[in-house]
Coordinates of C-alpha atoms in Angstrom, one line a residue:
Chain W
M543 CA 14.1 -19.3 12.2
R544 CA 11.3 -17.3 12.6
F545 CA 8.5 -16.9 9.6
W546 CA 8.9 -13.0 9.6
S547 CA 12.7 -13.3 10.0
Y548 CA 12.6 -15.0 6.9
L549 CA 10.7 -12.9 5.1
K550 CA 13.1 -10.2 5.8
L551 CA 15.5 -12.1 4.1
I552 CA 13.2 -12.4 1.2
E553 CA 13.2 -8.9 1.4
M554 CA 16.7 -8.0 1.7
A555 CA 17.2 -10.7 -1.4
L556 CA 14.6 -8.7 -3.8
E557 CA 15.9 -5.0 -2.8
E558 CA 16.9 -2.9 -5.7
S559 CA 19.9 -2.3 -6.9
D560 CA 21.2 0.4 -8.9
F561 CA 22.5 -1.5 -12.3
E562 CA 21.7 -0.3 -15.5
P563 CA 18.8 -2.8 -16.4
R564 CA 20.2 -3.3 -19.8
I565 CA 23.4 -4.4 -18.9
C566 CA 22.2 -6.2 -16.5
L567 CA 19.5 -8.2 -18.3
V568 CA 22.7 -8.8 -21.1
S569 CA 25.0 -9.8 -18.2
V570 CA 22.4 -12.2 -16.8
L571 CA 21.7 -13.8 -19.7
I572 CA 25.3 -14.7 -20.5
L573 CA 25.5 -15.9 -16.4
C574 CA 22.8 -18.1 -17.1
I575 CA 23.9 -19.9 -20.9
S576 CA 27.4 -19.9 -18.6
A577 CA 25.7 -21.9 -15.8
Y578 CA 24.1 -24.2 -18.0
S579 CA 27.7 -25.7 -18.7
F580 CA 26.8 -27.5 -15.1
R581 CA 30.5 -27.2 -14.2
I582 CA 31.4 -26.8 -10.6
D583 CA 34.0 -24.0 -11.5
V584 CA 32.2 -22.1 -13.7
A585 CA 29.2 -22.0 -11.2
L586 CA 31.6 -21.3 -8.3
A587 CA 33.0 -18.3 -10.5
I588 CA 29.1 -17.0 -10.9
I589 CA 28.7 -17.5 -7.0
F590 CA 32.0 -15.4 -6.6
L591 CA 31.0 -12.9 -9.0
T592 CA 27.5 -11.7 -7.7
F593 CA 28.9 -12.0 -4.0
L594 CA 31.7 -9.2 -5.2
F595 CA 28.8 -7.1 -6.8
N596 CA 26.2 -7.4 -4.0
P597 CA 27.4 -9.3 -0.8
K598 CA 24.5 -8.8 1.0
K599 CA 21.5 -9.2 -1.1
T600 CA 23.2 -12.1 -2.8
L601 CA 24.0 -13.6 1.2
A602 CA 20.1 -12.7 2.1
G603 CA 18.7 -14.7 -1.5
L604 CA 21.0 -17.5 -0.6
L605 CA 20.0 -18.0 2.9
A606 CA 15.9 -17.7 1.8
S607 CA 16.7 -20.5 -0.6
T608 CA 18.3 -22.7 1.7
P609 CA 14.8 -25.0 1.8
F610 CA 14.5 -25.0 -1.8
I611 CA 18.4 -26.3 -1.7
A612 CA 18.2 -28.7 0.6
F613 CA 15.2 -29.8 -0.7
F614 CA 16.8 -29.9 -4.0
G615 CA 19.5 -31.7 -2.5
L616 CA 17.8 -34.5 -1.0
I617 CA 16.0 -35.2 -4.3
S618 CA 19.3 -35.4 -6.1
F619 CA 20.9 -37.8 -3.4
V620 CA 18.1 -40.1 -3.7
L621 CA 17.4 -39.6 -7.7
G622 CA 21.2 -38.6 -8.3
G623 CA 22.3 -35.7 -9.5
L624 CA 23.7 -34.3 -6.7
E625 CA 26.7 -32.4 -8.9
K626 CA 24.2 -30.0 -9.9
I627 CA 23.5 -28.4 -6.8
P628 CA 26.7 -25.6 -7.4
T629 CA 24.5 -24.8 -10.6
V630 CA 21.5 -24.4 -9.1
T631 CA 23.0 -22.2 -5.9
A632 CA 24.7 -20.1 -9.3
L633 CA 21.5 -19.7 -11.0
I634 CA 19.5 -18.3 -7.2
C635 CA 22.4 -15.9 -7.1
I636 CA 21.9 -14.7 -10.8
G637 CA 18.2 -14.6 -9.9
C638 CA 19.4 -12.1 -7.3
L639 CA 21.1 -10.2 -9.7
L640 CA 18.3 -9.6 -11.8
Y641 CA 15.7 -8.9 -9.0
G642 CA 17.8 -6.2 -8.1
I643 CA 16.3 -4.0 -11.2
Q644 CA 13.5 -1.5 -10.6
P645 CA 10.3 -3.4 -12.5
E646 CA 9.7 -0.3 -14.2
N647 CA 13.1 -0.2 -15.4
F648 CA 13.1 -3.9 -16.5
G649 CA 10.3 -3.0 -19.0
Y650 CA 11.8 -0.5 -20.5
A651 CA 15.0 -2.6 -21.0
L652 CA 13.2 -5.2 -22.7
M653 CA 11.5 -3.1 -24.9
Y654 CA 14.9 -1.4 -25.6
F655 CA 15.6 -4.9 -27.0
R656 CA 12.7 -5.0 -29.1
I657 CA 10.5 -7.0 -26.6
P658 CA 6.7 -6.3 -27.4
P659 CA 5.7 -3.6 -25.7
K660 CA 2.4 -6.4 -24.3
L661 CA 4.8 -8.5 -23.0
A662 CA 7.3 -6.3 -21.3
H663 CA 5.0 -4.3 -19.7
S664 CA 3.0 -7.4 -18.2
I665 CA 6.7 -9.3 -17.4
S666 CA 7.1 -5.5 -15.2
I667 CA 4.0 -5.6 -13.6
A668 CA 4.8 -8.8 -12.4
M669 CA 7.8 -8.0 -10.9
R670 CA 6.2 -5.4 -9.1
M671 CA 3.1 -7.5 -8.0
F672 CA 5.4 -9.8 -6.4
Q673 CA 7.0 -7.0 -4.3
I674 CA 3.8 -6.0 -3.1
L675 CA 2.8 -9.6 -2.3
I676 CA 6.3 -9.9 -0.2
R677 CA 5.2 -7.0 2.0
D678 CA 1.7 -8.0 2.3
L679 CA 2.5 -11.5 3.4
K680 CA 5.0 -9.7 5.6
L681 CA 2.0 -7.1 7.3
T682 CA -0.3 -10.4 7.6
S683 CA 2.3 -12.2 9.6
E684 CA 3.1 -9.1 11.7
A685 CA -0.8 -8.7 12.2
L686 CA -0.9 -12.5 13.5
R687 CA 1.9 -12.6 15.7
L688 CA -0.2 -10.4 17.9
S689 CA -3.1 -12.8 18.2
N690 CA -1.0 -15.0 19.8
V691 CA -1.6 -17.6 17.3
K692 CA 1.1 -20.5 17.1
G693 CA 2.2 -23.6 15.3
F694 CA 0.2 -25.4 12.5
E695 CA -2.8 -23.1 12.6
Y696 CA -0.5 -19.9 12.2
Y697 CA 0.2 -21.3 8.8
V698 CA -3.1 -22.1 8.0
K699 CA -4.1 -18.7 8.9
L700 CA -1.9 -17.0 7.3
M701 CA -2.2 -18.7 3.8
K702 CA -5.9 -18.3 4.5
A703 CA -5.9 -14.5 4.8
F704 CA -3.0 -13.9 2.2
S705 CA -4.5 -15.8 -0.6
A706 CA -7.8 -13.4 -0.1
I707 CA -5.3 -10.3 0.2
T708 CA -3.7 -11.7 -3.2
V709 CA -6.9 -11.4 -5.2
L710 CA -7.7 -8.1 -3.4
R711 CA -4.3 -6.8 -4.7
A712 CA -4.6 -7.9 -8.0
F713 CA -8.2 -6.6 -8.4
A714 CA -7.0 -3.2 -6.8
M715 CA -4.1 -3.1 -9.1
A716 CA -6.2 -3.8 -12.3
E717 CA -8.5 -0.9 -10.9
T718 CA -5.3 1.3 -10.4
L719 CA -4.2 1.0 -14.3
Y720 CA -7.3 1.3 -15.4
S721 CA -7.5 4.6 -14.1
R722 CA -4.3 5.7 -15.0
G723 CA -5.3 5.1 -18.7
F724 CA -2.6 2.2 -18.4
N725 CA -2.0 1.1 -22.1
F726 CA -0.3 -2.3 -22.5
D727 CA 0.5 -1.3 -25.9
R728 CA 2.6 2.1 -25.5
R729 CA 6.3 1.8 -26.1
I730 CA 8.0 3.8 -23.5
I731 CA 11.4 3.7 -22.6
R732 CA 14.0 5.1 -20.7
C733 CA 17.2 4.4 -20.3
E734 CA 20.4 5.8 -18.3
K735 CA 24.0 5.7 -19.0
P736 CA 25.9 2.8 -17.8
K737 CA 28.5 3.6 -15.0
L738 CA 31.8 1.7 -14.4
K739 CA 30.1 -1.2 -12.1
D740 CA 28.1 -1.7 -14.8
W741 CA 30.9 -2.4 -17.6
S742 CA 32.5 -4.2 -14.9
L743 CA 29.9 -6.7 -14.2
L744 CA 29.2 -7.1 -18.2
L745 CA 32.8 -7.8 -18.5
L746 CA 33.6 -10.5 -15.8
S747 CA 30.6 -12.1 -17.2
I748 CA 32.1 -12.5 -20.6
L749 CA 35.0 -13.5 -19.2
I750 CA 33.2 -16.3 -17.5
A751 CA 31.2 -17.1 -20.5
C752 CA 35.0 -17.2 -22.5
Y753 CA 36.1 -19.7 -19.8
T754 CA 33.4 -21.6 -20.3
Y755 CA 33.4 -21.9 -23.5
L756 CA 37.3 -22.5 -23.8
I757 CA 37.1 -25.5 -21.3
R758 CA 34.1 -27.1 -22.9
N759 CA 36.3 -27.4 -26.4
A760 CA 39.5 -28.2 -24.7
L761 CA 37.8 -31.0 -22.8
Chain D
M432 CA -19.6 18.9 -16.7
I433 CA -20.9 15.2 -15.7
C434 CA -24.6 14.4 -16.1
L435 CA -26.4 11.3 -15.3
K436 CA -29.8 10.2 -15.8
N437 CA -31.7 7.8 -13.3
V438 CA -28.7 5.7 -13.2
K439 CA -29.2 2.4 -11.7
Y440 CA -26.3 0.2 -10.7
V441 CA -26.8 -3.3 -9.5
Y442 CA -23.3 -5.1 -8.6
P443 CA -22.4 -8.8 -9.7
N444 CA -23.2 -10.2 -6.4
G445 CA -26.7 -8.7 -6.3
I446 CA -26.3 -5.6 -4.0
V447 CA -27.5 -2.7 -5.0
G448 CA -25.2 0.6 -5.3
L449 CA -27.3 3.3 -6.7
K450 CA -30.6 3.9 -7.2
G451 CA -32.3 5.9 -9.7
V452 CA -29.3 9.1 -9.5
T453 CA -30.1 12.3 -11.4
L454 CA -27.5 14.5 -11.4
R455 CA -25.7 17.6 -13.1
I456 CA -22.1 18.3 -11.9
E457 CA -21.0 21.8 -13.4
E458 CA -18.5 23.0 -10.5
N459 CA -16.8 21.5 -7.9
T460 CA -18.5 19.3 -5.6
F461 CA -18.6 17.9 -2.3
L462 CA -20.5 14.3 -1.7
G463 CA -21.2 13.6 1.3
G464 CA -23.1 10.4 3.0
F465 CA -22.6 7.8 5.6
T466 CA -20.8 4.9 4.9
G467 CA -22.0 2.4 2.3
S468 CA -24.3 5.1 1.1
G469 CA -23.2 4.9 -2.8
K470 CA -20.5 7.5 -2.6
S471 CA -18.0 5.5 -4.0
T472 CA -20.1 3.5 -6.5
L473 CA -21.2 7.1 -7.8
L474 CA -17.6 8.2 -8.3
R475 CA -16.6 4.9 -10.2
T476 CA -18.9 5.3 -12.7
F477 CA -17.6 8.8 -13.8
N478 CA -14.7 7.6 -15.0
G479 CA -16.3 4.0 -16.4
L480 CA -14.5 1.8 -13.5
I481 CA -18.3 0.7 -13.0
P482 CA -19.2 -0.9 -15.3
N483 CA -16.3 -1.6 -17.4
L484 CA -14.0 -3.5 -14.5
Y485 CA -16.8 -4.3 -11.7
G486 CA -19.4 -5.4 -14.4
G487 CA -22.9 -5.5 -12.8
R488 CA -26.1 -4.1 -14.5
L489 CA -25.5 -0.3 -15.1
E490 CA -28.9 1.5 -16.3
G491 CA -30.0 4.8 -17.4
E492 CA -27.4 7.8 -18.9
V493 CA -23.8 8.9 -17.8
F494 CA -22.6 12.2 -20.1
I495 CA -19.3 13.3 -19.1
D496 CA -17.3 16.0 -21.3
S497 CA -14.0 15.0 -20.1
D498 CA -11.5 12.5 -19.2
V499 CA -11.9 12.0 -15.2
Y500 CA -9.1 11.2 -13.2
F501 CA -9.9 8.8 -10.2
V502 CA -7.9 9.0 -7.1
G503 CA -9.4 5.8 -4.7
Q504 CA -9.9 5.5 -1.0
N505 CA -6.9 3.2 -0.3
A506 CA -3.7 5.3 -1.4
D507 CA -1.7 1.9 -0.2
E508 CA -3.6 -0.4 -3.0
Q509 CA -3.4 2.3 -5.7
I510 CA 0.3 2.6 -5.7
V511 CA 1.7 0.5 -8.5
A512 CA 5.0 1.7 -9.1
S513 CA 8.2 1.0 -7.0
R514 CA 9.4 4.6 -7.0
V515 CA 7.5 8.0 -6.0
Y516 CA 8.8 9.4 -9.5
D517 CA 7.5 6.8 -11.6
E518 CA 4.2 6.6 -10.1
I519 CA 3.4 10.0 -10.7
A520 CA 4.7 9.4 -14.5
L521 CA 2.7 6.7 -15.3
H522 CA -0.6 8.2 -16.0
L523 CA 1.4 10.7 -18.1
L524 CA 3.2 8.5 -19.8
H525 CA 0.8 6.4 -20.8
K526 CA -1.4 9.3 -22.3
G527 CA 1.8 9.8 -25.0
Y528 CA 3.7 12.8 -23.3
D529 CA 7.6 12.6 -23.8
W530 CA 10.0 12.1 -20.9
D531 CA 10.9 15.9 -21.0
E532 CA 7.4 17.1 -20.5
V533 CA 6.6 14.4 -17.9
D534 CA 10.1 15.6 -16.0
E535 CA 9.1 19.0 -16.1
R536 CA 5.5 18.3 -14.6
I537 CA 6.7 15.9 -12.3
R538 CA 8.8 18.3 -10.7
E539 CA 6.2 21.4 -10.9
V540 CA 3.9 19.1 -8.9
A541 CA 6.3 18.2 -6.6
K542 CA 6.7 21.3 -5.5
I543 CA 3.2 22.3 -5.3
C544 CA 2.6 19.6 -2.9
G545 CA 5.7 19.7 -1.0
I546 CA 7.1 16.2 -1.8
R547 CA 10.4 16.7 -3.6
N548 CA 12.1 15.1 -1.0
L549 CA 10.0 12.2 -1.5
L550 CA 10.7 11.4 -5.6
N551 CA 13.6 9.5 -5.5
K552 CA 12.2 7.4 -2.7
K553 CA 11.1 3.8 -3.0
S554 CA 7.2 3.9 -2.9
S555 CA 7.5 1.2 0.2
E556 CA 9.1 3.4 2.4
L557 CA 6.3 5.8 2.6
S558 CA 3.7 6.7 5.3
D559 CA 0.0 6.1 4.3
G560 CA -0.1 10.1 4.5
Q561 CA 2.8 10.2 2.2
K562 CA 1.2 7.5 -0.2
Q563 CA -2.1 9.7 0.0
L564 CA 0.2 13.0 -1.2
V565 CA 1.8 10.9 -4.0
I566 CA -1.8 9.8 -5.4
I567 CA -3.0 13.3 -5.3
A568 CA -0.2 14.5 -7.0
S569 CA -0.2 12.2 -9.9
A570 CA -4.1 13.6 -10.4
L571 CA -2.8 16.9 -10.3
A572 CA 0.1 16.0 -13.4
S573 CA -2.4 14.4 -15.0
D574 CA -4.5 16.4 -17.9
C575 CA -7.4 15.4 -17.1
G576 CA -10.6 17.9 -17.2
C577 CA -12.2 16.5 -13.8
I578 CA -10.7 15.0 -10.7
A579 CA -12.8 12.5 -8.4
L580 CA -11.4 11.9 -5.4
D581 CA -12.7 9.3 -3.0
E582 CA -11.8 10.2 0.6
P583 CA -8.0 11.6 -0.3
F584 CA -7.8 13.1 3.2
S585 CA -8.5 10.2 5.4
N586 CA -4.9 10.1 6.1
L587 CA -3.6 13.6 5.8
H588 CA -2.9 16.1 8.6
P589 CA -6.1 19.1 8.4
K590 CA -3.5 21.5 7.4
I591 CA -1.9 19.7 4.7
A592 CA -5.5 18.5 3.6
K593 CA -6.5 22.2 3.1
E594 CA -3.7 23.5 1.3
I595 CA -4.2 20.7 -1.3
L596 CA -8.1 21.4 -1.5
K597 CA -6.6 25.0 -2.2
I598 CA -4.2 23.4 -5.1
L599 CA -6.9 21.5 -6.5
F600 CA -9.3 24.5 -6.9
K601 CA -6.5 27.0 -8.3
L602 CA -6.1 24.1 -10.9
N603 CA -9.2 25.2 -12.7
R604 CA -10.8 21.4 -13.3
L605 CA -14.0 20.1 -12.2
I606 CA -13.2 18.7 -8.8
V607 CA -15.5 16.4 -7.1
L608 CA -15.1 15.5 -3.6
S609 CA -16.1 12.5 -1.4
E610 CA -15.4 12.9 2.4
H611 CA -16.7 12.1 5.7
R612 CA -14.6 15.0 7.5
L613 CA -17.9 17.7 6.4
E614 CA -15.2 20.6 7.2
F615 CA -14.2 20.5 4.2
A616 CA -17.6 20.8 2.4
E617 CA -17.8 24.8 3.2
Y618 CA -15.0 25.3 0.3
F619 CA -17.3 23.8 -2.2
D620 CA -20.0 25.0 -4.7
K621 CA -22.3 22.6 -4.7
R622 CA -22.9 19.9 -1.6
I623 CA -24.7 16.6 -2.4
W624 CA -25.5 14.1 -0.1
M625 CA -26.1 10.5 -0.8
D626 CA -28.1 8.2 1.2
G627 CA -29.0 4.5 0.6
G628 CA -27.7 4.8 -3.1
R629 CA -30.0 8.0 -3.7
I630 CA -29.2 11.7 -4.0
T631 CA -30.9 13.4 -1.0
D632 CA -30.8 17.1 0.2
F633 CA -27.4 18.0 2.2
P634 CA -28.8 17.3 5.8
D635 CA -27.8 20.2 8.2
L636 CA -25.8 17.9 10.6
D637 CA -25.0 19.5 13.9
F638 CA -22.9 16.9 15.7
A639 CA -20.7 17.1 18.6
L640 CA -18.2 14.0 19.7
D641 CA -18.9 13.1 23.6
C642 CA -15.9 14.7 25.4
K643 CA -16.8 13.2 28.5
R644 CA -13.4 12.1 30.2
I645 CA -13.6 9.4 32.8
S646 CA -11.1 9.5 35.5
A647 CA -8.5 6.6 34.3
S648 CA -7.2 4.4 37.2
N649 CA -3.6 5.3 38.8
E650 CA -2.1 2.0 37.2
T651 CA 0.3 2.5 34.3
V652 CA -0.1 -0.2 31.6
V653 CA 2.0 1.3 28.9
R654 CA 5.3 2.9 29.8
V655 CA 7.3 4.2 26.9
K656 CA 10.9 5.0 28.4
S657 CA 13.3 7.4 26.7
V658 CA 12.8 5.5 23.2
T659 CA 14.7 6.5 20.1
F660 CA 13.9 4.8 16.9
G661 CA 14.3 5.8 13.0
Y662 CA 14.8 4.0 9.7
D663 CA 17.6 5.8 7.9
K664 CA 17.3 8.8 10.4
P665 CA 15.8 9.4 13.8
L666 CA 11.8 9.5 13.9
F667 CA 12.0 10.6 17.6
E668 CA 14.5 10.9 19.9
D669 CA 14.3 10.5 24.0
L670 CA 10.6 9.8 23.9
S671 CA 9.0 9.0 27.1
F672 CA 5.0 8.9 28.2
E673 CA 2.9 6.9 29.7
V674 CA -1.1 5.4 29.4
K675 CA -2.9 4.8 32.7
E676 CA -5.2 1.5 32.8
G677 CA -8.8 2.9 30.6
E678 CA -7.1 6.1 29.3
I679 CA -7.4 6.9 25.6
L680 CA -4.3 8.7 23.8
A681 CA -3.9 10.1 20.3
I682 CA -0.9 10.7 18.5
V683 CA -0.9 13.3 16.6
G684 CA 1.5 14.6 13.7
L685 CA 2.5 15.7 10.6
N686 CA 2.4 12.9 7.9
G687 CA 5.6 10.8 8.3
C688 CA 6.4 12.2 11.8
G689 CA 5.7 8.5 13.1
K690 CA 2.7 7.8 14.3
T691 CA 2.3 4.1 13.0
T692 CA 6.1 3.2 13.7
L693 CA 5.3 4.2 17.6
L694 CA 2.3 2.2 17.5
K695 CA 4.6 -0.9 16.0
I696 CA 7.1 0.0 18.5
I697 CA 4.4 -0.6 21.2
A698 CA 3.1 -3.6 19.8
G699 CA 6.5 -5.2 20.1
L700 CA 6.6 -5.3 16.1
L701 CA 9.6 -3.1 15.8
K702 CA 12.4 -3.2 18.5
P703 CA 13.5 0.4 19.6
W704 CA 17.1 1.8 18.7
D705 CA 17.3 2.8 22.5
G706 CA 15.0 3.0 25.3
S707 CA 12.0 0.4 26.9
I708 CA 8.5 -0.2 26.6
E709 CA 6.5 -1.8 29.6
V710 CA 3.2 -3.1 28.3
K711 CA 1.1 -4.8 31.2
G712 CA -1.9 -7.4 29.5
N713 CA -2.4 -8.2 26.2
V714 CA -1.7 -6.1 23.1
S715 CA -3.9 -5.9 19.9
M716 CA -3.6 -4.1 17.4
S717 CA -5.4 -2.6 13.7
F718 CA -3.4 -1.4 11.1
S719 CA -4.3 1.2 8.5
F720 CA -5.2 -1.6 6.1
P721 CA -7.9 -3.5 7.8
N722 CA -7.7 -6.9 5.5
Y723 CA -4.0 -7.9 7.4
H724 CA -6.2 -8.7 10.4
L725 CA -9.0 -11.1 9.0
F726 CA -8.0 -14.6 9.2
E727 CA -11.4 -16.3 9.4
N728 CA -14.1 -17.3 7.0
R729 CA -16.9 -15.5 8.3
V730 CA -17.5 -12.1 10.1
C731 CA -19.1 -13.7 13.4
E732 CA -16.1 -15.8 13.7
E733 CA -13.8 -13.1 13.3
V734 CA -15.3 -11.1 16.1
K735 CA -16.7 -11.8 19.3
P736 CA -20.6 -11.7 19.5
K737 CA -20.2 -8.9 22.2
M738 CA -18.2 -6.6 20.2
L739 CA -20.3 -7.9 17.2
K740 CA -23.4 -6.3 18.5
L741 CA -22.0 -3.1 20.3
F742 CA -20.2 -2.5 16.9
G743 CA -23.3 -2.8 15.2
L744 CA -22.0 -5.8 12.9
E745 CA -24.7 -8.0 13.4
R746 CA -26.1 -7.7 9.5
L747 CA -22.6 -8.7 8.3
A748 CA -22.1 -11.3 10.8
N749 CA -22.0 -14.1 8.0
R750 CA -20.4 -12.5 5.3
H751 CA -16.7 -13.4 4.0
P752 CA -14.3 -10.8 5.7
H753 CA -12.6 -10.1 2.6
S754 CA -15.4 -9.6 0.8
L755 CA -16.5 -6.2 2.8
S756 CA -16.2 -2.8 1.8
F757 CA -13.0 -0.6 3.0
G758 CA -15.1 1.0 6.1
Q759 CA -16.6 -2.2 6.4
A760 CA -13.8 -4.2 7.1
K761 CA -11.9 -1.3 9.0
R762 CA -14.9 -1.8 11.3
V763 CA -14.1 -5.6 11.9
A764 CA -10.8 -5.2 12.3
I765 CA -11.5 -2.5 14.9
A766 CA -14.0 -4.8 16.6
K767 CA -11.3 -7.8 16.8
A768 CA -8.8 -5.2 17.8
F769 CA -11.0 -4.3 21.2
C770 CA -10.9 -7.9 22.6
G771 CA -7.1 -7.1 23.6
D772 CA -6.1 -5.3 26.8
V773 CA -4.5 -2.5 25.1
V774 CA -6.0 -1.7 21.9
L775 CA -3.8 0.2 19.2
L776 CA -5.8 1.8 16.5
D777 CA -3.9 3.1 13.4
E778 CA -6.2 5.4 11.8
P779 CA -9.1 4.4 12.8
T780 CA -11.6 6.6 11.4
A781 CA -10.6 6.5 7.6
G782 CA -13.4 5.5 5.9
Q783 CA -16.0 5.8 8.8
D784 CA -18.7 8.1 9.1
W785 CA -19.1 10.7 12.0
R786 CA -21.6 8.4 13.6
F787 CA -18.6 5.5 14.2
K788 CA -16.2 8.1 15.9
L789 CA -19.0 8.7 18.4
K790 CA -19.4 4.9 18.8
L791 CA -16.0 4.2 18.8
L792 CA -15.4 6.5 22.1
E793 CA -18.2 5.3 23.7
I794 CA -17.3 1.8 23.2
A795 CA -13.4 2.1 24.5
R796 CA -15.3 4.2 28.0
K797 CA -17.6 1.7 28.3
L798 CA -15.3 -1.3 28.2
G799 CA -12.7 0.4 29.8
K800 CA -9.9 -0.5 27.8
T801 CA -6.8 1.2 27.2
V802 CA -6.6 2.9 24.0
I803 CA -3.8 4.2 21.7
M804 CA -4.6 5.4 18.6
A805 CA -2.8 7.5 15.5
T806 CA -4.8 9.8 14.0
H807 CA -5.2 12.7 11.5
D808 CA -8.5 13.6 13.1
L809 CA -7.9 16.2 15.2
E810 CA -11.8 16.4 16.4
L811 CA -11.7 12.8 17.3
A812 CA -8.1 13.5 19.3
G813 CA -9.6 16.6 21.3
C814 CA -12.0 14.0 22.5
C815 CA -9.5 11.6 23.7
D816 CA -7.9 11.7 27.3
E817 CA -4.4 12.6 26.6
V818 CA -3.1 14.1 23.3
L819 CA 0.8 13.1 22.2
E820 CA 1.8 15.2 19.3
L821 CA 4.9 13.9 17.6
P822 CA 7.3 16.4 16.2

C-alpha cells in the first residue's frame, strides 16, 4: 500500500461523526472497562457495535492499524498473549469512536463532567493538533511525490520535513491562541440534546457491560 | 491610539527586526514595505506577541490604549478550531461572552462577509481564500478597538478584498493593514513605509510589470480535455484547455472556485471524475504553504545554484529552509519548482513584493518554462500569456 493511501485511511478513521460528545464519552468509558475483561466474545461484541454505528470509519481505523496489530501479534506469538489480540482490536475500534467527537465538543464534554478547564482545553487542543498534523503529513507526502524521490530516501525526507513543520505548527498554534486571547482557565460549555442514535449507543454499551459483569460472575 | 517611541527589537537568533521606530497611529493606517522590511515584526509588537511569545530583546516604549486583534499572514496556520463556527467563536468565548451573544455576533459577521454557507463547514475543507475570510470574520466579530492585519488579502480576489476593506472601515475601529498590493493604500488616511526595520517616507512607486509576451512554441505540453471534478458537488465541468511549451497561463477566479484543485489535477495528485490530462515532461509544483516542499538541511541543498542566483537567494544559501520567514520560504519553494519542465505555482506572489513579481515573469520567460499559476493578483495575471477564468 502506498504511503499516501495509508494516510488517507488514517484521515478517514479520524473523521468526525455526529455523536453527542457526553454520551459518546460515557459509552467509550463503559466499553473500555468491558474490554479489559479480555474476553473474546466481549471484544467481538464491541467490534460489532462500533461497526454497527460507523462501519466506514471503523474499517478505515482497523486497516490503518493493521501494521500495529500485526506487530502486536508477532510479539504475542513469541512472548505469549495471542488471545489478547481481539481485545486490542476492540480498543482500536473504541478509539475510532472516541476520535469521532469534534475536538472542541470533546473539551466541552470533559468540562461538563467536572474535569478542570485547563486539562480539558489541553486535551481538546492536542486532539485538534493531531488532525492538523495528519493533514500536514499528507500534504508533505504529496509534495514529495512530485519530486520523484523513492524508497528509503522518501521516508527520510518526509520525516525531516514533517518534524520541522510540526515545530512550526506548534509555534503557529501558540501564536494564534495568544492572539485570540485564549484563556485556559475559562469554563465554556455547549451541549446539544442527545439523539436516538446516541441513546442507542449508550444502551448497547451498558448491555455489553452487563453481559461482561454477569459472565465474569458466572464463571 | 498606538504610540511607539524609539522601539528597537532583536530576535532571539540575533536578527534585528526593528531599528528605532517612532510612530503615532491614530487613524486607519496602511503599512507598506519590501519583503523582510519589518512590517510583520512591527505589527506583532502591537498585541504583545513580541516579546511575550517570541522572546528576544525589545527596547523603547510601546503604548496602546485598546486591545489589538492581530490577523497574521498565513491563514492556514491561524485556523485553530475544526469548524468555521467555532473558529469565529473562539475569541469571543474566551473574552467571557455567553453563547447567545456569540451566536448572534457570528451570524451577523457571517452575513456581512458572505460566509454564511461556510459556518457549518470543517476548516480543513476550506480553500486558502476562504480561510482568510474566516480569519477576517473572527477579527470583525471581536470587540477589540484595533485590528492589525498582516497581508490579509494575499489569497483573496481583489473584488472581495475591497468589499472587506469597506466593511472594516465601517466598524469605527482603528485599522492597521500591512500589504504588498499597493492599490489598497489609497483607501487609508495614513500611509507608512518600512525599510530595513525603520519607518521612512512613503515612496512614489511607479512600476509596471513587463507584459512583453514571447511567442510560445507550437508544441502542446499540457492538454486538459473535458475534465470534470469536485468534492461534494462538481467544481468544474467539461473543462478543456491547452498550454503550449514556454507559455505562462494564469488561472483566476473567485475564492473556492477550484484553482488549487485544478493545479493538483494537472500535477496528478487528484484524479478527475471524468476527462483526461496529458502532460509532457516533469511536473513540479509549489503549494501555497511553502514549507511542504522543503526537505533538506540548507537552502543551497534545496535549490540548484543557478536558480539560487536567478531568484536572488544567495544570502540565504546556508540557512535552514524551515527557519526562513513565510515570504523567503515561498521564494525558495518557487525556485525549487522551477527545476521542472512544467511549473505549477499556487499563489506565487503571496508574501512577495512587486519586485518579485517582475522577477518571476522575467525568469519564467528567460528559461522558457511552461508555467501555470493560480493567482488572485490580477495585475500579474494580466501580464501572463493566457488567462483562464474559472467560473
